[in-house]
Amino acid sequence: MKPSTQRTLVRVLAGALALTPLIAGAQEAPVPTINAGDTAWMLTATALVLFMTIPGLALFYGGLVRAKNVLSILMQCFAITALVTVLWTIYGYSLAFGNGGALNSWIGGLDNLFLKGIGLTSIYGTQTIPESVFMTFQMTFAIITPALMVGAFAERMKFSALMWFMGLWLTLVYVPVAHWVWGGGFLGTLGVLDFAGGTVVHINAGIAGLVAAIVIGKRKGFPTTAMPPHNLGYTVIGASMLWVGWFGFNAGSELAADGVAGMAMAVTQIATATAALSWMFAEWWAHGKPSVLGIASGAVAGLVAITPASGTAGPMGAIAIGLAAGVLCFLASTKLKRKFGYDDALDVFGVHAVGGIVGAMLTGVFASAVLGGKGLAEGLTIVDQVIKQGIGVGTTLVYTAIASLIILKLVDWTIGLRVTEEQETEGLDLALHDERGYIL
Amino acid sequence: MKLISAIIKPFKLDDVREALGDIGVSGITVTEVKGFGRQKGHTELYRGAEYVVDFLPKIKLEIAVDDQLVDKVIEAITNAARTGKIGDGKIFVFNLEQVVRIRTGETGSEAL
């Protein structure tokens, strides 16, 4: 991250006061200080990202299931928010962002268990915001990632199984992958570009969701019985909240209120709008009518795809990424799923994994200054960067698929993943929570 | 006395109610129903998954009237509910044996 103007000024003044030459002063390591503007933005961004999960994602998914399961989705998103918050506080943050010493390429350390050492004045690395804000900002990412998976196995997982699966998955998958990319681990060191979490959040959740959908099995009656969304109004409201909240996700990932954050906001808006249109037109062309669910899904696909690129791509790169994401995610959610017959109920794989992979690979292309981006690291060609991106994507796909499979099987063998057939038919709201979403 | 039952397109309800009011019908019962006739159903498409919806929403009206009003009621409903397109609905006429106004105990035509 670039030092802020204010910090540079402080450094220069300090150098001048010490009566040393200005150049020598500038070469000293800057003492990190808290910047009010950066902190104000990051407090806001953190709230925006939490808003993406509850109520944004909860409503987006809630509207897509049948009326008898709407509460189960809202409950799962809410419970994940609470569970991850506590686990992140106890050990998640420490293992993801703490210093892992000799093992730091693979996992963080235990120095910050129970957020030990994070006080009113602590700062993470060379940041300009309080560490408490950084920790909470990262917590909201750790919350939304498992919550994204809920859509894949919707309408059939036991609530107790969900709690165990999510707790274990956060610990054994999210925390290490976040560390590898952002916490000083080997993928970040390698130079994989993932500004706001295309790999850590979206590919990670997308592939784990696919594995979960396959391990738990298809919903009773899929694909012969009609299972249309029960309230697309919720879905559009949820997608709109995701769109708005995503400015916190992407522009917040700069961890400062500066030019990169501003451009991240701009490219997020541009890519999202482009993908909404490209999914809509693809569907219009393929099926004869533009659909509400299509344009909303396209927007989410665009948001996913621009996420890793949002700190490096320029406006034209954003249009290209949005175009590709809209069309490819449309094909993945409508054709691929049908062809292979897996029941990824709400297309977590089709939108998040496919959108995430498209975004991650194109990040390597559109970071290039020639294509309007911020510029690649010195000496790197587009091909070099795309290979690095591929390593990041491949590592995550393989590790997350295997680790998720093991966790799911473990939960299935011990307490069982799936509700009974009778409970599934009755609906999870009544069967698992003794409540109904609609008392009309 | 006759009981007239009519299935119409939902958006025609206000027109039919007005037409019936004009000829002096003093009460109708309305139910939201679903069914199919020659119009059949329609298809819905969500992310490439196509569903055939067999039963379309319709409105069912029930009107109890004296014999001399029957033809006028049929004419009023027919004119008000017709669009000329498939799915406009049907009218059924039944003999009505007895009517009782619960509040007063009146019976027959008095109770209509």
XYZ file of C-alpha atoms in Angstrom:
552
model
C 0.000 0.000 0.000
C 1.170 3.515 -0.795
C 1.831 5.774 2.181
C -0.750 8.500 2.450
C 0.125 12.080 1.606
C -0.240 13.056 5.204
C 2.152 10.394 6.352
C 4.707 11.448 3.770
C 4.392 15.003 5.051
C 4.967 13.887 8.641
C 8.002 11.967 7.538
C 9.406 14.956 5.650
C 8.835 17.269 8.610
C 10.476 14.795 10.953
C 13.440 14.618 8.645
C 13.711 18.397 8.475
C 13.453 18.781 12.255
C 16.234 16.300 12.751
C 18.355 18.560 10.542
C 19.180 15.630 8.292
C 19.029 15.899 4.517
C 15.503 15.392 3.175
C 16.517 12.411 1.068
C 18.010 10.592 4.022
C 14.846 11.336 6.023
C 12.692 9.834 3.290
C 14.672 6.640 3.340
C 13.963 5.909 6.991
C 11.175 3.427 7.659
C 8.039 5.460 8.303
C 6.382 5.105 11.677
C 2.815 4.018 10.939
C 0.242 6.450 12.238
C -3.537 6.381 12.248
C -5.101 8.572 9.584
C -8.565 9.937 10.331
C -9.780 9.948 6.722
C -8.664 6.378 6.055
C -10.163 5.221 9.335
C -13.504 6.903 8.654
C -13.750 5.211 5.273
C -12.770 1.800 6.649
C -15.345 2.001 9.456
C -17.926 2.646 6.742
C -16.597 -0.041 4.407
C -16.697 -2.627 7.196
C -20.365 -1.890 7.852
C -21.071 -2.121 4.110
C -19.511 -5.583 3.857
C -21.491 -6.871 6.835
C -24.600 -5.460 5.149
C -23.823 -7.646 2.124
C -24.406 -10.816 4.168
C -27.228 -9.664 6.405
C -29.572 -8.805 4.930
C -28.231 -8.658 1.322
C -27.179 -12.237 0.645
C -29.841 -13.616 3.001
C -32.586 -11.934 0.952
C -30.964 -12.791 -2.393
C -30.956 -16.486 -1.482
C -34.157 -16.341 0.595
C -36.195 -15.267 -2.406
C -34.786 -18.037 -4.590
C -35.905 -20.971 -2.443
C -39.434 -22.282 -2.004
C -41.687 -20.556 0.541
C -41.349 -23.437 3.017
C -37.579 -22.895 3.294
C -37.248 -19.097 3.364
C -36.555 -18.888 7.090
C -33.946 -21.641 6.945
C -31.881 -19.475 4.586
C -32.252 -16.332 6.687
C -31.389 -18.366 9.795
C -28.312 -19.916 8.213
C -26.935 -16.541 7.085
C -27.623 -14.990 10.467
C -26.143 -17.913 12.426
C -23.016 -17.973 10.247
C -22.557 -14.248 10.908
C -22.658 -14.844 14.643
C -20.594 -18.045 14.675
C -17.802 -16.688 12.480
C -17.596 -13.494 14.534
C -16.880 -15.483 17.685
C -14.444 -17.917 16.051
C -12.622 -15.078 14.304
C -12.230 -13.311 17.619
C -10.953 -16.392 19.446
C -8.444 -17.692 16.879
C -9.419 -16.963 13.250
C -7.799 -13.546 12.979
C -4.639 -14.703 14.705
C -4.188 -17.716 12.441
C -4.997 -15.759 9.286
C -3.095 -12.534 9.949
C -0.842 -13.209 12.920
C 2.849 -13.961 12.450
C 3.374 -17.655 11.826
C 7.136 -17.517 12.287
C 8.820 -20.386 10.450
C 5.468 -21.633 9.190
C 4.348 -18.204 7.968
C 4.177 -19.314 4.338
C 1.398 -21.690 5.345
C -0.382 -20.375 8.405
C -0.361 -17.449 10.826
C 0.525 -17.650 14.494
C -1.141 -17.833 17.869
C 0.115 -14.516 19.230
C -3.215 -12.794 18.737
C -5.535 -15.453 20.203
C -8.579 -13.759 21.747
C -7.334 -10.623 19.939
C -4.488 -10.310 22.414
C -2.347 -7.306 21.651
C -4.981 -5.467 19.661
C -5.631 -2.303 21.606
C -6.640 1.288 20.950
C -3.350 2.258 19.349
C -2.280 -0.920 17.542
C -1.744 -0.876 13.797
C -1.306 -3.880 11.497
C 1.888 -3.646 9.423
C 2.268 -0.271 7.758
C -1.442 0.516 7.635
C -2.964 3.851 8.573
C -6.061 2.531 10.342
C -6.499 1.000 13.796
C -5.921 -2.752 13.835
C -9.346 -3.141 15.466
C -10.895 -1.799 12.254
C -8.724 -3.995 10.021
C -9.570 -7.055 12.143
C -13.310 -6.327 11.923
C -13.121 -5.569 8.189
C -11.448 -8.939 7.606
C -14.025 -10.561 9.886
C -16.826 -9.456 7.566
C -15.026 -11.227 4.693
C -14.704 -14.369 6.795
C -18.463 -14.124 7.421
C -19.639 -13.740 3.839
C -17.466 -16.513 2.385
C -19.118 -19.458 4.180
C -22.505 -17.720 3.895
C -22.140 -17.729 0.090
C -22.046 -21.539 0.181
C -25.499 -21.785 1.725
C -27.066 -21.490 -1.721
C -25.443 -24.678 -3.005
C -26.972 -27.078 -0.484
C -30.098 -25.016 0.198
C -33.352 -26.704 1.236
C -31.830 -29.941 2.579
C -29.024 -29.572 5.150
C -29.568 -30.145 8.870
C -28.994 -26.999 10.881
C -26.709 -28.770 13.355
C -24.655 -30.131 10.450
C -24.447 -26.630 8.990
C -23.018 -25.224 12.212
C -20.331 -27.930 12.426
C -19.501 -27.712 8.727
C -19.179 -23.934 8.791
C -17.070 -23.870 11.961
C -14.678 -26.487 10.620
C -14.589 -24.991 7.132
C -13.732 -21.541 8.445
C -10.903 -23.035 10.486
C -9.445 -25.472 7.984
C -10.154 -23.740 4.669
C -10.925 -20.032 4.916
C -8.299 -19.143 7.489
C -5.350 -20.809 5.689
C -6.383 -19.598 2.216
C -6.818 -16.027 3.492
C -3.371 -16.324 5.073
C -1.789 -17.634 1.875
C -3.036 -14.678 -0.168
C -3.285 -11.767 2.268
C -1.599 -12.742 5.512
C 1.950 -13.130 4.222
C 1.580 -16.682 2.899
C 3.057 -18.214 -0.218
C 0.462 -17.090 -2.789
C 0.780 -13.433 -1.857
C 4.580 -13.732 -1.831
C 4.459 -15.350 -5.257
C 2.742 -12.242 -6.608
C -0.796 -13.539 -7.189
C -3.064 -10.511 -7.581
C -6.254 -10.773 -5.551
C -7.197 -7.299 -4.504
C -10.516 -7.944 -2.768
C -10.962 -11.694 -2.637
C -11.801 -13.272 -5.971
C -9.790 -16.332 -4.954
C -10.046 -16.195 -1.170
C -13.766 -15.501 -1.121
C -15.467 -16.428 -4.370
C -13.533 -19.326 -5.895
C -13.152 -20.702 -2.385
C -16.890 -20.571 -1.615
C -17.863 -21.622 -5.132
C -15.848 -24.830 -5.245
C -16.697 -25.755 -1.650
C -20.369 -25.174 -2.476
C -20.153 -27.495 -5.465
C -18.511 -30.227 -3.379
C -21.166 -29.783 -0.674
C -24.009 -29.954 -3.218
C -22.617 -33.214 -4.603
C -21.844 -34.827 -1.219
C -25.253 -34.015 0.276
C -27.056 -35.066 -2.918
C -29.865 -33.643 -4.991
C -33.041 -32.256 -3.507
C -35.925 -34.684 -3.545
C -37.596 -34.306 -6.933
C -34.709 -32.486 -8.655
C -34.744 -31.881 -11.585
C -38.181 -33.230 -12.508
C -40.277 -31.325 -9.953
C -40.818 -27.597 -10.335
C -38.835 -25.640 -7.723
C -39.312 -22.042 -8.825
C -38.134 -19.118 -6.669
C -40.903 -18.098 -4.271
C -40.216 -14.362 -4.145
C -38.033 -12.768 -6.802
C -38.759 -9.402 -5.220
C -36.577 -10.440 -2.244
C -33.940 -11.633 -4.679
C -33.767 -8.303 -6.505
C -33.665 -6.383 -3.214
C -30.889 -8.687 -2.010
C -28.913 -8.350 -5.246
C -29.220 -4.559 -5.033
C -27.936 -4.585 -1.448
C -25.029 -6.767 -2.553
C -24.232 -4.284 -5.311
C -24.211 -1.340 -2.896
C -22.366 -3.225 -0.162
C -19.713 -4.369 -2.617
C -18.233 -0.851 -2.710
C -17.147 -1.544 0.854
C -15.764 -4.900 -0.228
C -13.738 -3.685 -3.211
C -12.971 -0.033 -2.547
C -12.475 -0.931 1.130
C -9.818 -3.473 0.235
C -7.435 -0.594 -0.456
C -7.591 -0.058 3.347
C -7.292 3.666 2.711
C -9.302 6.518 1.230
C -7.179 7.243 -1.813
C -7.008 7.104 -5.594
C -6.861 3.316 -5.787
C -10.014 3.077 -3.670
C -11.703 5.590 -5.959
C -10.811 3.650 -9.088
C -11.857 0.393 -7.381
C -15.272 1.925 -6.833
C -15.526 3.070 -10.446
C -14.488 -0.242 -12.003
C -16.798 -2.147 -9.641
C -19.764 -0.114 -10.850
C -18.772 -0.425 -14.509
C -18.117 -4.185 -14.485
C -21.319 -4.906 -12.572
C -23.521 -2.945 -14.931
C -21.841 -4.522 -17.962
C -22.322 -8.046 -16.607
C -25.984 -7.358 -15.744
C -26.540 -6.355 -19.359
C -24.489 -9.166 -20.858
C -26.348 -11.886 -18.877
C -29.648 -10.210 -19.767
C -28.867 -10.055 -23.485
C -27.454 -13.600 -23.517
C -30.675 -14.885 -21.986
C -32.829 -12.730 -24.245
C -31.029 -14.215 -27.222
C -31.082 -17.809 -25.953
C -34.584 -17.963 -24.467
C -36.499 -15.165 -26.133
C -37.154 -12.987 -23.085
C -34.997 -10.905 -20.707
C -35.636 -11.966 -17.104
C -35.502 -10.202 -13.755
C -33.603 -13.105 -12.224
C -31.195 -12.968 -15.167
C -30.269 -9.296 -14.845
C -29.906 -9.604 -11.060
C -27.744 -12.731 -11.398
C -25.638 -10.986 -14.029
C -24.959 -8.102 -11.665
C -23.742 -10.508 -8.979
C -21.557 -12.305 -11.529
C -20.000 -8.961 -12.493
C -19.376 -8.047 -8.870
C -17.657 -11.385 -8.310
C -15.477 -11.113 -11.399
C -14.253 -7.553 -10.822
C -13.392 -8.307 -7.185
C -9.809 -9.558 -7.700
C -9.199 -6.957 -10.430
C -10.709 -3.954 -8.693
C -7.364 -2.610 -7.467
C -5.530 -3.000 -10.750
C -7.923 -2.831 -13.725
C -8.968 0.335 -15.521
C -12.451 1.213 -16.824
C -12.025 -0.587 -20.172
C -10.730 -3.667 -18.380
C -13.841 -3.505 -16.221
C -16.091 -3.563 -19.286
C -14.240 -6.566 -20.710
C -14.364 -8.444 -17.398
C -18.064 -7.645 -16.984
C -18.885 -8.842 -20.502
C -17.052 -12.131 -20.026
C -18.506 -12.763 -16.563
C -22.119 -12.141 -17.625
C -22.006 -14.531 -20.559
C -19.859 -17.279 -18.990
C -21.770 -17.342 -15.696
C -25.043 -17.456 -17.641
C -23.794 -20.501 -19.528
C -22.459 -22.158 -16.352
C -25.710 -21.637 -14.422
C -28.068 -22.686 -17.187
C -26.240 -25.187 -19.383
C -23.350 -26.675 -17.373
C -25.527 -27.555 -14.378
C -28.114 -29.216 -16.600
C -25.477 -31.154 -18.498
C -23.832 -32.642 -15.416
C -27.008 -32.872 -13.351
C -25.586 -31.697 -9.990
C -28.021 -29.817 -7.765
C -26.168 -26.609 -6.898
C -29.547 -25.202 -5.901
C -28.858 -21.476 -6.220
C -25.835 -21.611 -8.562
C -23.054 -20.856 -6.115
C -20.571 -22.649 -8.368
C -21.985 -21.185 -11.586
C -21.799 -17.608 -10.331
C -19.065 -17.483 -7.665
C -16.547 -20.106 -8.795
C -16.934 -19.448 -12.517
C -17.155 -15.666 -12.034
C -14.226 -15.828 -9.614
C -12.049 -17.807 -12.048
C -12.921 -15.530 -14.974
C -12.098 -12.526 -12.813
C -8.880 -13.962 -11.379
C -7.461 -14.874 -14.785
C -8.501 -11.594 -16.441
C -7.017 -9.691 -13.503
C -3.636 -10.790 -14.813
C -4.511 -9.426 -18.255
C -6.109 -6.098 -17.392
C -3.618 -5.114 -14.717
C -1.316 -4.315 -17.626
C -0.792 -0.596 -18.157
C -1.065 -1.165 -21.915
C -4.681 -2.235 -21.353
C -5.511 0.680 -19.081
C -4.584 -0.988 -15.778
C -2.384 0.071 -12.904
C 0.609 -1.766 -14.361
C 2.231 -5.123 -13.666
C 5.205 -5.624 -11.368
C 8.485 -4.656 -13.023
C 9.743 -7.157 -15.561
C 6.509 -9.124 -15.731
C 4.591 -9.739 -18.940
C 0.847 -10.396 -19.106
C 1.573 -14.083 -19.652
C 3.767 -14.233 -16.524
C 1.037 -12.653 -14.449
C -1.699 -14.876 -15.901
C 0.390 -17.944 -14.976
C 0.695 -16.650 -11.411
C -3.071 -16.115 -11.344
C -3.547 -19.672 -12.591
C -1.383 -21.007 -9.764
C -3.532 -19.108 -7.250
C -6.756 -20.412 -8.780
C -5.502 -23.998 -9.137
C -4.103 -24.179 -5.604
C -7.360 -22.938 -4.135
C -9.520 -25.230 -6.260
C -7.542 -28.329 -5.323
C -6.964 -27.583 -1.648
C -10.504 -26.363 -0.979
C -12.188 -29.208 -2.854
C -10.227 -31.863 -0.943
C -10.453 -30.199 2.474
C -14.184 -29.497 2.048
C -14.817 -33.088 0.992
C -13.079 -34.410 4.107
C -14.972 -32.052 6.426
C -18.322 -32.878 4.815
C -17.735 -36.625 5.029
C -16.681 -36.266 8.650
C -19.859 -34.395 9.544
C -21.943 -36.856 7.527
C -20.449 -39.899 9.294
C -20.873 -38.402 12.754
C -24.133 -36.457 12.945
C -25.415 -36.713 9.355
C -25.619 -33.866 6.852
C -29.105 -34.224 5.571
C -32.623 -33.870 6.952
C -35.052 -36.798 6.603
C -37.188 -37.102 3.507
C -40.259 -36.208 5.536
C -38.614 -33.057 6.901
C -37.473 -32.062 3.427
C -41.005 -32.372 2.093
C -42.473 -30.468 5.015
C -39.911 -27.708 4.584
C -36.975 -26.788 6.815
C -38.772 -23.831 8.401
C -41.309 -25.999 10.179
C -39.190 -29.131 10.452
C -36.072 -27.520 11.948
C -37.245 -24.248 13.457
C -40.949 -24.722 14.304
C -41.714 -21.516 12.451
C -43.242 -20.419 9.162
C -42.070 -17.568 6.953
C -45.547 -16.523 5.953
C -48.618 -16.581 8.180
C -51.197 -15.153 5.820
C -84.409 -18.917 -9.113
C -81.074 -19.696 -10.690
C -77.460 -19.787 -9.463
C -75.131 -18.444 -12.106
C -71.491 -19.372 -11.822
C -69.032 -17.636 -14.140
C -65.284 -18.156 -14.625
C -63.643 -15.016 -15.997
C -60.229 -13.462 -16.542
C -59.107 -11.749 -13.326
C -58.547 -8.341 -14.897
C -62.182 -8.245 -16.107
C -63.636 -8.416 -12.590
C -64.237 -4.686 -12.206
C -65.978 -4.405 -15.598
C -68.219 -7.370 -14.817
C -69.083 -6.062 -11.370
C -70.067 -2.710 -12.864
C -72.186 -4.301 -15.609
C -73.998 -6.470 -13.065
C -74.620 -3.469 -10.834
C -76.170 -1.624 -13.793
C -78.813 -4.303 -14.358
C -79.772 -4.487 -10.704
C -77.905 -7.492 -9.340
C -77.718 -6.929 -5.602
C -74.948 -9.300 -4.579
C -72.152 -11.472 -5.913
C -69.603 -13.842 -4.390
C -66.073 -13.815 -5.795
C -63.420 -16.507 -5.430
C -59.869 -16.642 -6.775
C -59.525 -20.002 -8.497
C -57.097 -21.852 -10.749
C -57.831 -24.114 -13.668
C -57.352 -24.843 -17.309
C -59.549 -25.065 -20.409
C -58.632 -24.587 -24.012
C -56.130 -21.883 -23.067
C -53.972 -24.510 -21.271
C -51.182 -23.226 -18.968
C -47.956 -21.335 -19.571
C -44.236 -21.927 -19.110
C -41.878 -20.188 -16.701
C -38.108 -20.082 -16.974
C -35.646 -19.556 -14.089
C -31.927 -19.696 -14.943
C -32.632 -22.131 -17.752
C -34.973 -24.389 -15.727
C -38.311 -24.496 -17.509
C -41.522 -25.147 -15.597
C -44.916 -25.736 -17.174
C -47.653 -24.143 -15.116
C -50.825 -26.128 -15.907
C -53.344 -24.080 -13.965
C -53.936 -20.425 -14.640
C -55.459 -18.028 -12.143
C -59.091 -17.109 -12.836
C -61.951 -15.476 -10.958
C -65.137 -17.379 -10.166
C -68.336 -15.376 -9.644
C -71.484 -16.761 -8.080
C -74.737 -14.868 -8.501
C -78.162 -15.976 -7.302
C -81.020 -14.282 -9.235
C -84.725 -14.520 -10.054
C -85.570 -16.345 -13.265
C -86.455 -13.183 -15.186
C -82.982 -11.713 -14.612
C -81.023 -14.730 -15.859
C -80.688 -13.753 -19.506
C -79.732 -10.181 -18.628
C -77.026 -11.412 -16.253
C -75.610 -13.774 -18.862
C -75.596 -10.979 -21.419
C -73.959 -8.532 -19.019
C -71.191 -10.958 -18.044
C -70.601 -12.039 -21.633
C -70.263 -8.470 -22.857
C -68.142 -7.248 -19.990
C -65.762 -10.220 -19.768
C -65.158 -10.831 -23.446
C -61.773 -10.013 -24.975
C -62.217 -12.277 -27.996
C -59.030 -14.171 -27.101
C -58.801 -17.742 -25.898
C -59.287 -18.054 -22.114
C -62.202 -15.640 -21.622
C -64.004 -18.197 -19.456
C -67.410 -19.855 -19.134
C -70.818 -19.319 -17.564
C -72.746 -22.126 -15.844
C -76.415 -21.869 -14.838
C -77.943 -24.069 -12.122
C -81.431 -24.394 -10.719
C -81.584 -22.916 -7.237
C -83.972 -24.627 -4.848
C -83.963 -22.424 -1.827
C -82.460 -19.205 -0.483
C -82.558 -18.079 3.171
C -81.485 -14.681 4.512
C -79.895 -15.588 7.805
C -80.575 -12.276 9.562
C -84.379 -12.210 9.046
C -85.284 -15.771 8.133
C -86.848 -14.636 4.803
C -86.874 -17.327 2.121
C -87.142 -17.652 -1.677
C -87.137 -14.549 -3.913
C -87.630 -12.336 -0.835
C -84.198 -13.361 0.359
C -82.349 -12.520 -2.868
